[in-house]
Each structure stands twice: as C-alpha cells, then as structure tokens.
C-alpha cells in the first residue's frame, strides 16, 4: 500500500466503475478515493506520485468509456461538499469543479443570473465540462470562463487567468491539471427569461438526442463544420448492434448500452463507424469520449 495510515483507511480498492459512468460499462479501479477536502486531495496526489501510480480524475463519468479489464492506478472523484460549493461574486459565479452542470444552472436561475442556459441537459460536472470545453448550440463553456483554480499533479495550487486559458472546439489546455473551481461570467436577467431559455434548450435536446438508454453523449467530435452524427447516419449505421451496444436510431453519434454492453462492444462499433466514414467521405473521426484502459 503506497498510502499513509490515515489515508489508507479511506481509500477503497477494487471498486467497480460501471456504476460511476453514464454508460454503465467498465471494470474495477485498483484504488478509488473521494477526498473530503483539498488537503486530502493534495496528500493523495503526493503519495500517488511517489508510488508511480497513474491518476484518473472522475467527474460525472458521462464522457468516458472504461475498459472491462479495469484500471490499474488511482481513480479520484471530487464528489464531496467542498468540491461542490457555489457562490456569486458580482455578476460572476464561482463554483467547485465537482458540481453538476444542472445544479450550477439551477443556482444561476435562483440568483437571476443568465448565460449558462445553453448548457442545460449536459450531464457532466463543471470540471469535466471545462476540461473538454463542452458545449451545445454553437456555444461552449470556455467562452464564459474568467479564472480557474487548479492543482498540478504534485498537489500544488495555481490560479489560471483567462489569458493563460486556451479553449478550442471540445478541447482546453487544462489537461495537465486537476480543476478545483472556476469563475464564470454571467449577467443579470429576469427569472422568467431564464426559465424560458432553459425549457427551449431542453426541448431541442430531447428532440434530437432523447435517448433513454445509458450512453456517453456524442462519441466522436464533429469534423470541421459538419456533424459526425449526420455522416454516420448517411453510412446507414443507425441501429447497428454489437453485443449489448447499439448505434442510436435517433442520433447516429450516440452508442447506447441496451443492458449488458461491454467496452469491447462499444470499441468495435466505434471502429466500424470510423471505417465507414473514412471509406465514404475520406474523413477521420476523432473520439470525443475519453477511453480509460
Ligand atoms: N443529423 C442527422 N443524423 C443523425 C444526427 C444528426 O442527419 O443521426 C443531422 C441533424 O438533422 C442536423 C445536423 O445533423 O441537421 C446536426 O445535428 P445536431 O443538431 O444533433 O448536432 P450535432 O452536430 O450532431 C452537436 C454536438 C452535441 C450537441 C449538439 C447540439 C458534437 C460532437 N456534438 O451535435 O454535443 O448537443 O451539437 O448543439 O459536437 C456531445 O458533445 O456529447 C454532444 C452530444
């Protein structure tokens, strides 16, 4: 055991990760830890570094595919209250990275602050969304970010200002850090205006993506300006199944777990989608989901 005695009582071993992912797929983590606060997080990072362990930061588990074979290393989930705090600072919101996006949007609605509505329905945590610059309807969360508080993998705190932050389509320069909190730009608005926007965005999402089986959102990034879903659809792959996984009939960039899908089923559908799109359009699809193996 690489941990101090106080930590080792709190760190779980062989934890099944399927239940922590929206795909409901995956094997066991060698070590699993939900730190109570920043200090515990810093301690565990130092120990993991000394022991040469790989560290995975798990948010809402809504954009990952975990290997059925499990993961060697340490999975950290920032689920405790300390990582889910939320407050107003003028017309900005400062929120912990472990907060779910929908909780953040509820908070902004309560405070009559507008600007986050387009993110409604995205199932991730703030940290996960920032890492991958999540977005919808032509906008992305990076556009709202003023500051981000991060830890490096040695446990050292750092403040990143908007000048140091780089966001591009489904991409950020936050990968080498663990996101702790972020300050987001919003603006005052009437509650009824915010409520209408939220329900309009939710309806649009339901119409185009209303999948009720476990999934991880869009599997591939959109190439250039086009929709990966549209390309996969034209290739006639909707409804194509492999083991317990199936390509959604509603939106072809979604793979659904019909009950007992394994990571290899999803990977083999992804290979097929990539191969067909490459053959037909000469376009290389790049995964949007993170594959943990
Ligand atoms: N389309 C098809 N067939 C399909 C899917 C889509 O013909 O199977 C067509 C639609 O009819 C529409 C066009 O393709 O004309 C675009 O579709 P959609 O509005 O669903 O957008 P998208 O480009 O496929 C992107 C994001 C989604 C985001 C939506 C809405 C990516 C990879 N996907 O999808 O994000 O919710 O726009 O803004 O950027 C995600 O990141 O996980 C995700 C789902």
PDB file of N, CA and C in Angstrom, residues 42 45-46 49 151-156:
ATOM      1  N   UNK A  42      -4.555  16.851  -1.977  1.00  0.00           N
ATOM      2  CA  UNK A  42      -3.120  17.126  -2.143  1.00  0.00           C
ATOM      3  C   UNK A  42      -2.282  15.971  -1.579  1.00  0.00           C
ATOM      4  N   UNK A  45      -2.332  12.934  -3.866  1.00  0.00           N
ATOM      5  CA  UNK A  45      -1.577  13.139  -5.113  1.00  0.00           C
ATOM      6  C   UNK A  45      -0.085  12.957  -4.874  1.00  0.00           C
ATOM      7  N   UNK A  46       0.385  13.461  -3.741  1.00  0.00           N
ATOM      8  CA  UNK A  46       1.803  13.313  -3.413  1.00  0.00           C
ATOM      9  C   UNK A  46       2.147  11.824  -3.258  1.00  0.00           C
ATOM     10  N   UNK A  49       2.096  10.012  -6.593  1.00  0.00           N
ATOM     11  CA  UNK A  49       3.282  10.389  -7.382  1.00  0.00           C
ATOM     12  C   UNK A  49       4.491   9.581  -6.912  1.00  0.00           C
ATOM     13  N   UNK A 151      -4.964  22.340  -9.420  1.00  0.00           N
ATOM     14  CA  UNK A 151      -3.825  21.723  -8.737  1.00  0.00           C
ATOM     15  C   UNK A 151      -3.006  21.052  -9.816  1.00  0.00           C
ATOM     16  N   UNK A 152      -1.690  21.082  -9.679  1.00  0.00           N
ATOM     17  CA  UNK A 152      -0.936  20.233 -10.597  1.00  0.00           C
ATOM     18  C   UNK A 152      -0.835  18.845  -9.955  1.00  0.00           C
ATOM     19  N   UNK A 153      -0.274  17.883 -10.682  1.00  0.00           N
ATOM     20  CA  UNK A 153      -0.273  16.513 -10.176  1.00  0.00           C
ATOM     21  C   UNK A 153       0.759  16.304  -9.049  1.00  0.00           C
ATOM     22  N   UNK A 154       1.453  17.392  -8.657  1.00  0.00           N
ATOM     23  CA  UNK A 154       2.291  17.336  -7.452  1.00  0.00           C
ATOM     24  C   UNK A 154       1.522  17.882  -6.252  1.00  0.00           C
ATOM     25  N   UNK A 155       0.281  18.312  -6.489  1.00  0.00           N
ATOM     26  CA  UNK A 155      -0.535  18.836  -5.396  1.00  0.00           C
ATOM     27  C   UNK A 155      -0.361  20.327  -5.179  1.00  0.00           C
ATOM     28  N   UNK A 156       0.248  21.026  -6.148  1.00  0.00           N
ATOM     29  CA  UNK A 156       0.499  22.464  -5.975  1.00  0.00           C
ATOM     30  C   UNK A 156      -0.631  23.288  -6.584  1.00  0.00           C
TER      31      UNK A 156
END
